[in-house]
Amino acid sequence: MTRKIAVLPGDGIGPEVIAEAVKVLERLRRDFGLKIEMETEPVGGTAYDLHHHPLPVATLRLAEAADAVLLGAVGGVKWDMLPRELRPEKALLGLRSDLKLFANLRPAILYPQLASASTLKPEVVAGLDLLIVRELTGDIYFGEPRGVRTLANGERQGFNTMVYAEHEVERVARVAFDAARKRRKKLCSVEKANVLETSGLWREVVIRVAGDYPDVELSHMYVDNAAMQLVRAPKQFDVIVTGNIFGDILSDEAAMLTGSIGMLPSASLDSANKGMYEPIHGSAPDIAGKGIANPLATILSAGMMLRYTLNEPTLADRIERAVSKVLDQGLRTGDIHTEGTKKVGTAEMGNAVAAALEK
Ligand code: IPM
Ligand code: MG
């Protein structure tokens, strides 16, 4: 059965890094029996420029019809002045909510070859392997009411609503418990239950779900402390489960532990494991078009796609091994370059990974 992949390159370095992931997938198709077809549509600012909307109907339909979505990145200063509804970021949020991708998996793994690229001491991060499970379709990102209103005194007031229903917490908690079960069996739920009612309910629900996972050790942590612990002693964590906004912040922090945000893939899954896969770095407009962006996060995202949605664990392993091999060969894009390694561009890195698939 041939599976359909919606390829949405997006903005900034998106098209450059997607091209390399596509190269790797093409090689798997040609040489390793992967049965996929890929179709591309614009998304984000690029789509706005072409069709006056960041998430055109054709793009959304393709994403809906596909078995999986591979996305580059969206956004750029060029579109920052647009009304919020038309901004590139809106496409991402629209895809997440339309496709009901409530569980966002953001692994932070430190490749031993990159230990010196981290800004933290090697002994703090060596061997780091944690997974953040971020709720992705609820919370203050989507909560109503929201807006900017004018008060009686004429002053304007902005407002958003942090909201979680029990079923939203329960389903993402189950994804996190299931993931922990396949790892080191430790789950830390992060919220702000000392201040927020939403977080109090979150904690209650997580504790209830824990009843079905007696083999997983559950702990709770306030988000401010979690932010601190992530840089103090990150290896204490196995799986972290948290809400949308806290997960947004903590996953960027966790990314930096690994040396570069340019290394980290992500998966956003619905209840049937259909997924959207994207690097967690953004569109990086400052380096776009220069051919120097790190394509490894996108290539690893394609790997996650093979693992979680396409059920091709052997091919996913093959991608991960290939990435490790090119790092062993000393190849580095600028973001992870250190003395004694060889600086390469985006395409050169992609070619090296594609070649390393063979071994
Ligand atoms: C992310 C990004 C997005 C988010 C932005 C681009 C809307 O920061 O995927 O983490 O806030 O979720
Ligand atoms: Mg973010």
PDB file of N, CA and C in Angstrom, residues 252-338:
ATOM      1  N   ASP A 252      11.768  24.560  23.901  1.00  0.00           N
ATOM      2  CA  ASP A 252      12.888  25.351  23.378  1.00  0.00           C
ATOM      3  C   ASP A 252      14.080  25.261  24.336  1.00  0.00           C
ATOM      4  N   GLU A 253      13.789  25.300  25.617  1.00  0.00           N
ATOM      5  CA  GLU A 253      14.865  25.212  26.604  1.00  0.00           C
ATOM      6  C   GLU A 253      15.567  23.849  26.494  1.00  0.00           C
ATOM      7  N   ALA A 254      14.754  22.793  26.431  1.00  0.00           N
ATOM      8  CA  ALA A 254      15.322  21.441  26.334  1.00  0.00           C
ATOM      9  C   ALA A 254      16.144  21.299  25.059  1.00  0.00           C
ATOM     10  N   ALA A 255      15.676  21.941  23.988  1.00  0.00           N
ATOM     11  CA  ALA A 255      16.387  21.849  22.708  1.00  0.00           C
ATOM     12  C   ALA A 255      17.816  22.354  22.850  1.00  0.00           C
ATOM     13  N   MET A 256      17.962  23.440  23.576  1.00  0.00           N
ATOM     14  CA  MET A 256      19.274  24.072  23.700  1.00  0.00           C
ATOM     15  C   MET A 256      20.258  23.214  24.491  1.00  0.00           C
ATOM     16  N   LEU A 257      19.730  22.325  25.344  1.00  0.00           N
ATOM     17  CA  LEU A 257      20.611  21.434  26.101  1.00  0.00           C
ATOM     18  C   LEU A 257      21.412  20.561  25.155  1.00  0.00           C
ATOM     19  N   THR A 258      20.830  20.295  23.993  1.00  0.00           N
ATOM     20  CA  THR A 258      21.451  19.345  23.073  1.00  0.00           C
ATOM     21  C   THR A 258      22.458  20.018  22.152  1.00  0.00           C
ATOM     22  N   GLY A 259      22.684  21.286  22.331  1.00  0.00           N
ATOM     23  CA  GLY A 259      23.700  21.939  21.521  1.00  0.00           C
ATOM     24  C   GLY A 259      23.105  22.810  20.451  1.00  0.00           C
ATOM     25  N   SER A 260      22.102  22.302  19.760  1.00  0.00           N
ATOM     26  CA  SER A 260      21.489  23.135  18.740  1.00  0.00           C
ATOM     27  C   SER A 260      20.045  22.758  18.522  1.00  0.00           C
ATOM     28  N   ILE A 261      19.231  23.782  18.380  1.00  0.00           N
ATOM     29  CA  ILE A 261      17.829  23.566  18.053  1.00  0.00           C
ATOM     30  C   ILE A 261      17.722  22.984  16.638  1.00  0.00           C
ATOM     31  N   GLY A 262      18.814  23.070  15.901  1.00  0.00           N
ATOM     32  CA  GLY A 262      18.847  22.536  14.535  1.00  0.00           C
ATOM     33  C   GLY A 262      18.892  21.022  14.449  1.00  0.00           C
ATOM     34  N   MET A 263      18.912  20.364  15.606  1.00  0.00           N
ATOM     35  CA  MET A 263      18.999  18.906  15.630  1.00  0.00           C
ATOM     36  C   MET A 263      17.679  18.225  15.981  1.00  0.00           C
ATOM     37  N   LEU A 264      16.684  19.013  16.428  1.00  0.00           N
ATOM     38  CA  LEU A 264      15.549  18.352  17.065  1.00  0.00           C
ATOM     39  C   LEU A 264      14.280  18.242  16.221  1.00  0.00           C
ATOM     40  N   PRO A 265      13.808  17.014  16.068  1.00  0.00           N
ATOM     41  CA  PRO A 265      12.591  16.751  15.304  1.00  0.00           C
ATOM     42  C   PRO A 265      11.363  16.815  16.209  1.00  0.00           C
ATOM     43  N   SER A 266      10.194  16.757  15.611  1.00  0.00           N
ATOM     44  CA  SER A 266       8.992  16.633  16.435  1.00  0.00           C
ATOM     45  C   SER A 266       7.899  15.919  15.659  1.00  0.00           C
ATOM     46  N   ALA A 267       6.987  15.341  16.422  1.00  0.00           N
ATOM     47  CA  ALA A 267       5.823  14.682  15.853  1.00  0.00           C
ATOM     48  C   ALA A 267       4.594  15.243  16.544  1.00  0.00           C
ATOM     49  N   SER A 268       3.557  15.518  15.773  1.00  0.00           N
ATOM     50  CA  SER A 268       2.285  15.936  16.357  1.00  0.00           C
ATOM     51  C   SER A 268       1.236  14.937  15.909  1.00  0.00           C
ATOM     52  N   LEU A 269       0.660  14.229  16.878  1.00  0.00           N
ATOM     53  CA  LEU A 269      -0.169  13.076  16.546  1.00  0.00           C
ATOM     54  C   LEU A 269      -1.617  13.236  16.934  1.00  0.00           C
ATOM     55  N   ASP A 270      -2.499  12.618  16.147  1.00  0.00           N
ATOM     56  CA  ASP A 270      -3.911  12.549  16.535  1.00  0.00           C
ATOM     57  C   ASP A 270      -4.150  11.207  17.239  1.00  0.00           C
ATOM     58  N   SER A 271      -5.410  10.897  17.507  1.00  0.00           N
ATOM     59  CA  SER A 271      -5.677   9.694  18.297  1.00  0.00           C
ATOM     60  C   SER A 271      -5.434   8.416  17.501  1.00  0.00           C
ATOM     61  N   ALA A 272      -5.306   8.536  16.153  1.00  0.00           N
ATOM     62  CA  ALA A 272      -5.051   7.349  15.337  1.00  0.00           C
ATOM     63  C   ALA A 272      -3.615   7.314  14.823  1.00  0.00           C
ATOM     64  N   ASN A 273      -2.752   8.135  15.425  1.00  0.00           N
ATOM     65  CA  ASN A 273      -1.344   8.209  15.032  1.00  0.00           C
ATOM     66  C   ASN A 273      -1.097   8.782  13.646  1.00  0.00           C
ATOM     67  N   LYS A 274      -2.095   9.453  13.088  1.00  0.00           N
ATOM     68  CA  LYS A 274      -1.784  10.274  11.921  1.00  0.00           C
ATOM     69  C   LYS A 274      -0.959  11.430  12.465  1.00  0.00           C
ATOM     70  N   GLY A 275       0.010  11.888  11.699  1.00  0.00           N
ATOM     71  CA  GLY A 275       0.865  12.906  12.289  1.00  0.00           C
ATOM     72  C   GLY A 275       1.372  13.955  11.342  1.00  0.00           C
ATOM     73  N   MET A 276       1.746  15.073  11.953  1.00  0.00           N
ATOM     74  CA  MET A 276       2.470  16.108  11.237  1.00  0.00           C
ATOM     75  C   MET A 276       3.865  16.152  11.845  1.00  0.00           C
ATOM     76  N   TYR A 277       4.857  16.172  10.988  1.00  0.00           N
ATOM     77  CA  TYR A 277       6.251  16.075  11.437  1.00  0.00           C
ATOM     78  C   TYR A 277       7.006  17.315  11.002  1.00  0.00           C
ATOM     79  N   GLU A 278       7.698  17.919  11.946  1.00  0.00           N
ATOM     80  CA  GLU A 278       8.421  19.149  11.617  1.00  0.00           C
ATOM     81  C   GLU A 278       9.604  19.323  12.558  1.00  0.00           C
ATOM     82  N   PRO A 279      10.636  20.007  12.052  1.00  0.00           N
ATOM     83  CA  PRO A 279      11.737  20.347  12.955  1.00  0.00           C
ATOM     84  C   PRO A 279      11.219  21.343  13.979  1.00  0.00           C
ATOM     85  N   ILE A 280      11.780  21.361  15.170  1.00  0.00           N
ATOM     86  CA  ILE A 280      11.225  22.314  16.136  1.00  0.00           C
ATOM     87  C   ILE A 280      11.798  23.721  15.962  1.00  0.00           C
ATOM     88  N   HIS A 281      12.886  23.836  15.201  1.00  0.00           N
ATOM     89  CA  HIS A 281      13.386  25.193  14.919  1.00  0.00           C
ATOM     90  C   HIS A 281      12.405  25.897  13.986  1.00  0.00           C
ATOM     91  N   GLY A 282      12.503  27.183  13.916  1.00  0.00           N
ATOM     92  CA  GLY A 282      11.590  27.943  13.071  1.00  0.00           C
ATOM     93  C   GLY A 282      12.158  28.181  11.686  1.00  0.00           C
ATOM     94  N   SER A 283      11.705  29.262  11.053  1.00  0.00           N
ATOM     95  CA  SER A 283      12.045  29.528   9.655  1.00  0.00           C
ATOM     96  C   SER A 283      13.392  30.234   9.512  1.00  0.00           C
ATOM     97  N   ALA A 284      13.967  30.683  10.628  1.00  0.00           N
ATOM     98  CA  ALA A 284      15.306  31.308  10.641  1.00  0.00           C
ATOM     99  C   ALA A 284      15.563  32.222   9.451  1.00  0.00           C
ATOM    100  N   PRO A 285      14.765  33.271   9.280  1.00  0.00           N
ATOM    101  CA  PRO A 285      14.897  34.129   8.100  1.00  0.00           C
ATOM    102  C   PRO A 285      16.314  34.704   7.939  1.00  0.00           C
ATOM    103  N   ASP A 286      17.022  34.845   9.051  1.00  0.00           N
ATOM    104  CA  ASP A 286      18.371  35.434   8.969  1.00  0.00           C
ATOM    105  C   ASP A 286      19.346  34.588   8.160  1.00  0.00           C
ATOM    106  N   ILE A 287      19.126  33.275   8.108  1.00  0.00           N
ATOM    107  CA  ILE A 287      20.061  32.440   7.336  1.00  0.00           C
ATOM    108  C   ILE A 287      19.389  31.810   6.107  1.00  0.00           C
ATOM    109  N   ALA A 288      18.133  32.183   5.852  1.00  0.00           N
ATOM    110  CA  ALA A 288      17.402  31.578   4.728  1.00  0.00           C
ATOM    111  C   ALA A 288      18.069  31.914   3.399  1.00  0.00           C
ATOM    112  N   GLY A 289      18.051  30.938   2.508  1.00  0.00           N
ATOM    113  CA  GLY A 289      18.561  31.161   1.155  1.00  0.00           C
ATOM    114  C   GLY A 289      20.073  31.079   1.040  1.00  0.00           C
ATOM    115  N   LYS A 290      20.746  30.834   2.150  1.00  0.00           N
ATOM    116  CA  LYS A 290      22.213  30.803   2.109  1.00  0.00           C
ATOM    117  C   LYS A 290      22.771  29.381   1.999  1.00  0.00           C
ATOM    118  N   GLY A 291      21.870  28.396   2.121  1.00  0.00           N
ATOM    119  CA  GLY A 291      22.358  27.018   2.018  1.00  0.00           C
ATOM    120  C   GLY A 291      23.202  26.577   3.192  1.00  0.00           C
ATOM    121  N   ILE A 292      22.965  27.186   4.354  1.00  0.00           N
ATOM    122  CA  ILE A 292      23.802  26.809   5.514  1.00  0.00           C
ATOM    123  C   ILE A 292      22.985  26.214   6.664  1.00  0.00           C
ATOM    124  N   ALA A 293      21.664  26.161   6.503  1.00  0.00           N
ATOM    125  CA  ALA A 293      20.810  25.646   7.585  1.00  0.00           C
ATOM    126  C   ALA A 293      21.081  24.163   7.838  1.00  0.00           C
ATOM    127  N   ASN A 294      20.857  23.749   9.055  1.00  0.00           N
ATOM    128  CA  ASN A 294      21.040  22.353   9.448  1.00  0.00           C
ATOM    129  C   ASN A 294      19.784  21.549   9.063  1.00  0.00           C
ATOM    130  N   PRO A 295      19.910  20.583   8.152  1.00  0.00           N
ATOM    131  CA  PRO A 295      18.720  19.816   7.733  1.00  0.00           C
ATOM    132  C   PRO A 295      18.442  18.608   8.619  1.00  0.00           C
ATOM    133  N   LEU A 296      19.289  18.385   9.650  1.00  0.00           N
ATOM    134  CA  LEU A 296      19.175  17.125  10.399  1.00  0.00           C
ATOM    135  C   LEU A 296      17.870  17.024  11.182  1.00  0.00           C
ATOM    136  N   ALA A 297      17.377  18.140  11.734  1.00  0.00           N
ATOM    137  CA  ALA A 297      16.115  18.077  12.479  1.00  0.00           C
ATOM    138  C   ALA A 297      14.965  17.645  11.567  1.00  0.00           C
ATOM    139  N   THR A 298      14.998  18.116  10.323  1.00  0.00           N
ATOM    140  CA  THR A 298      13.930  17.753   9.385  1.00  0.00           C
ATOM    141  C   THR A 298      14.088  16.306   8.921  1.00  0.00           C
ATOM    142  N   ILE A 299      15.327  15.911   8.694  1.00  0.00           N
ATOM    143  CA  ILE A 299      15.578  14.519   8.309  1.00  0.00           C
ATOM    144  C   ILE A 299      15.149  13.580   9.445  1.00  0.00           C
ATOM    145  N   LEU A 300      15.458  13.969  10.687  1.00  0.00           N
ATOM    146  CA  LEU A 300      15.036  13.145  11.836  1.00  0.00           C
ATOM    147  C   LEU A 300      13.516  13.181  12.006  1.00  0.00           C
ATOM    148  N   SER A 301      12.888  14.284  11.595  1.00  0.00           N
ATOM    149  CA  SER A 301      11.420  14.343  11.635  1.00  0.00           C
ATOM    150  C   SER A 301      10.826  13.342  10.658  1.00  0.00           C
ATOM    151  N   ALA A 302      11.450  13.235   9.479  1.00  0.00           N
ATOM    152  CA  ALA A 302      11.013  12.211   8.517  1.00  0.00           C
ATOM    153  C   ALA A 302      11.183  10.828   9.139  1.00  0.00           C
ATOM    154  N   GLY A 303      12.235  10.668   9.938  1.00  0.00           N
ATOM    155  CA  GLY A 303      12.450   9.403  10.649  1.00  0.00           C
ATOM    156  C   GLY A 303      11.325   9.117  11.634  1.00  0.00           C
ATOM    157  N   MET A 304      10.923  10.161  12.365  1.00  0.00           N
ATOM    158  CA  MET A 304       9.811   9.977  13.313  1.00  0.00           C
ATOM    159  C   MET A 304       8.534   9.607  12.560  1.00  0.00           C
ATOM    160  N   MET A 305       8.359  10.189  11.386  1.00  0.00           N
ATOM    161  CA  MET A 305       7.188   9.882  10.558  1.00  0.00           C
ATOM    162  C   MET A 305       7.169   8.404  10.194  1.00  0.00           C
ATOM    163  N   LEU A 306       8.339   7.867   9.840  1.00  0.00           N
ATOM    164  CA  LEU A 306       8.415   6.446   9.504  1.00  0.00           C
ATOM    165  C   LEU A 306       8.083   5.599  10.728  1.00  0.00           C
ATOM    166  N   ARG A 307       8.519   6.055  11.896  1.00  0.00           N
ATOM    167  CA  ARG A 307       8.301   5.281  13.107  1.00  0.00           C
ATOM    168  C   ARG A 307       6.853   5.334  13.582  1.00  0.00           C
ATOM    169  N   TYR A 308       6.306   6.541  13.689  1.00  0.00           N
ATOM    170  CA  TYR A 308       5.012   6.686  14.362  1.00  0.00           C
ATOM    171  C   TYR A 308       3.803   6.527  13.443  1.00  0.00           C
ATOM    172  N   THR A 309       3.877   7.048  12.226  1.00  0.00           N
ATOM    173  CA  THR A 309       2.691   6.979  11.374  1.00  0.00           C
ATOM    174  C   THR A 309       2.800   5.870  10.328  1.00  0.00           C
ATOM    175  N   LEU A 310       3.969   5.716   9.720  1.00  0.00           N
ATOM    176  CA  LEU A 310       4.076   4.765   8.612  1.00  0.00           C
ATOM    177  C   LEU A 310       4.469   3.358   9.077  1.00  0.00           C
ATOM    178  N   ASN A 311       4.733   3.229  10.371  1.00  0.00           N
ATOM    179  CA  ASN A 311       5.056   1.910  10.898  1.00  0.00           C
ATOM    180  C   ASN A 311       6.211   1.221  10.198  1.00  0.00           C
ATOM    181  N   GLU A 312       7.276   1.948  10.004  1.00  0.00           N
ATOM    182  CA  GLU A 312       8.480   1.426   9.346  1.00  0.00           C
ATOM    183  C   GLU A 312       9.676   1.610  10.293  1.00  0.00           C
ATOM    184  N   PRO A 313       9.652   0.920  11.427  1.00  0.00           N
ATOM    185  CA  PRO A 313      10.707   1.153  12.418  1.00  0.00           C
ATOM    186  C   PRO A 313      12.117   0.862  11.900  1.00  0.00           C
ATOM    187  N   THR A 314      12.253  -0.131  11.005  1.00  0.00           N
ATOM    188  CA  THR A 314      13.602  -0.444  10.507  1.00  0.00           C
ATOM    189  C   THR A 314      14.156   0.709   9.675  1.00  0.00           C
ATOM    190  N   LEU A 315      13.277   1.310   8.867  1.00  0.00           N
ATOM    191  CA  LEU A 315      13.731   2.446   8.058  1.00  0.00           C
ATOM    192  C   LEU A 315      13.994   3.663   8.937  1.00  0.00           C
ATOM    193  N   ALA A 316      13.185   3.824   9.988  1.00  0.00           N
ATOM    194  CA  ALA A 316      13.424   4.926  10.932  1.00  0.00           C
ATOM    195  C   ALA A 316      14.784   4.752  11.594  1.00  0.00           C
ATOM    196  N   ASP A 317      15.087   3.520  12.000  1.00  0.00           N
ATOM    197  CA  ASP A 317      16.407   3.235  12.588  1.00  0.00           C
ATOM    198  C   ASP A 317      17.511   3.578  11.595  1.00  0.00           C
ATOM    199  N   ARG A 318      17.258   3.245  10.347  1.00  0.00           N
ATOM    200  CA  ARG A 318      18.260   3.471   9.304  1.00  0.00           C
ATOM    201  C   ARG A 318      18.586   4.968   9.183  1.00  0.00           C
ATOM    202  N   ILE A 319      17.543   5.794   9.238  1.00  0.00           N
ATOM    203  CA  ILE A 319      17.766   7.256   9.181  1.00  0.00           C
ATOM    204  C   ILE A 319      18.564   7.711  10.400  1.00  0.00           C
ATOM    205  N   GLU A 320      18.164   7.247  11.570  1.00  0.00           N
ATOM    206  CA  GLU A 320      18.851   7.693  12.787  1.00  0.00           C
ATOM    207  C   GLU A 320      20.320   7.265  12.791  1.00  0.00           C
ATOM    208  N   ARG A 321      20.554   6.047  12.323  1.00  0.00           N
ATOM    209  CA  ARG A 321      21.951   5.581  12.248  1.00  0.00           C
ATOM    210  C   ARG A 321      22.748   6.408  11.252  1.00  0.00           C
ATOM    211  N   ALA A 322      22.096   6.763  10.142  1.00  0.00           N
ATOM    212  CA  ALA A 322      22.786   7.548   9.111  1.00  0.00           C
ATOM    213  C   ALA A 322      23.170   8.925   9.660  1.00  0.00           C
ATOM    214  N   VAL A 323      22.279   9.521  10.431  1.00  0.00           N
ATOM    215  CA  VAL A 323      22.581  10.834  11.025  1.00  0.00           C
ATOM    216  C   VAL A 323      23.770  10.708  11.971  1.00  0.00           C
ATOM    217  N   SER A 324      23.752   9.664  12.777  1.00  0.00           N
ATOM    218  CA  SER A 324      24.843   9.445  13.706  1.00  0.00           C
ATOM    219  C   SER A 324      26.164   9.255  12.951  1.00  0.00           C
ATOM    220  N   LYS A 325      26.071   8.555  11.830  1.00  0.00           N
ATOM    221  CA  LYS A 325      27.286   8.302  11.037  1.00  0.00           C
ATOM    222  C   LYS A 325      27.879   9.587  10.475  1.00  0.00           C
ATOM    223  N   VAL A 326      27.029  10.467   9.943  1.00  0.00           N
ATOM    224  CA  VAL A 326      27.610  11.695   9.371  1.00  0.00           C
ATOM    225  C   VAL A 326      28.229  12.552  10.479  1.00  0.00           C
ATOM    226  N   LEU A 327      27.662  12.453  11.681  1.00  0.00           N
ATOM    227  CA  LEU A 327      28.281  13.185  12.795  1.00  0.00           C
ATOM    228  C   LEU A 327      29.628  12.555  13.140  1.00  0.00           C
ATOM    229  N   ASP A 328      29.665  11.209  13.098  1.00  0.00           N
ATOM    230  CA  ASP A 328      30.945  10.511  13.320  1.00  0.00           C
ATOM    231  C   ASP A 328      31.983  10.925  12.283  1.00  0.00           C
ATOM    232  N   GLN A 329      31.500  11.143  11.059  1.00  0.00           N
ATOM    233  CA  GLN A 329      32.424  11.562   9.992  1.00  0.00           C
ATOM    234  C   GLN A 329      32.940  12.981  10.213  1.00  0.00           C
ATOM    235  N   GLY A 330      32.379  13.656  11.223  1.00  0.00           N
ATOM    236  CA  GLY A 330      32.852  14.998  11.543  1.00  0.00           C
ATOM    237  C   GLY A 330      32.179  16.099  10.740  1.00  0.00           C
ATOM    238  N   LEU A 331      31.114  15.763  10.018  1.00  0.00           N
ATOM    239  CA  LEU A 331      30.419  16.798   9.237  1.00  0.00           C
ATOM    240  C   LEU A 331      29.526  17.630  10.157  1.00  0.00           C
ATOM    241  N   ARG A 332      29.582  18.945  10.011  1.00  0.00           N
ATOM    242  CA  ARG A 332      28.793  19.840  10.863  1.00  0.00           C
ATOM    243  C   ARG A 332      28.308  21.044  10.058  1.00  0.00           C
ATOM    244  N   THR A 333      27.038  21.385  10.219  1.00  0.00           N
ATOM    245  CA  THR A 333      26.587  22.681   9.704  1.00  0.00           C
ATOM    246  C   THR A 333      27.028  23.746  10.714  1.00  0.00           C
ATOM    247  N   GLY A 334      26.922  25.001  10.326  1.00  0.00           N
ATOM    248  CA  GLY A 334      27.462  26.084  11.138  1.00  0.00           C
ATOM    249  C   GLY A 334      26.974  26.093  12.581  1.00  0.00           C
ATOM    250  N   ASP A 335      25.711  25.740  12.797  1.00  0.00           N
ATOM    251  CA  ASP A 335      25.124  25.805  14.140  1.00  0.00           C
ATOM    252  C   ASP A 335      25.751  24.817  15.122  1.00  0.00           C
ATOM    253  N   ILE A 336      26.340  23.735  14.603  1.00  0.00           N
ATOM    254  CA  ILE A 336      26.919  22.729  15.506  1.00  0.00           C
ATOM    255  C   ILE A 336      28.423  22.571  15.272  1.00  0.00           C
ATOM    256  N   HIS A 337      28.954  23.502  14.499  1.00  0.00           N
ATOM    257  CA  HIS A 337      30.366  23.410  14.141  1.00  0.00           C
ATOM    258  C   HIS A 337      31.260  23.747  15.331  1.00  0.00           C
ATOM    259  N   THR A 338      32.245  22.908  15.585  1.00  0.00           N
ATOM    260  CA  THR A 338      33.253  23.220  16.606  1.00  0.00           C
ATOM    261  C   THR A 338      34.621  22.926  16.011  1.00  0.00           C
TER     262      THR A 338
END
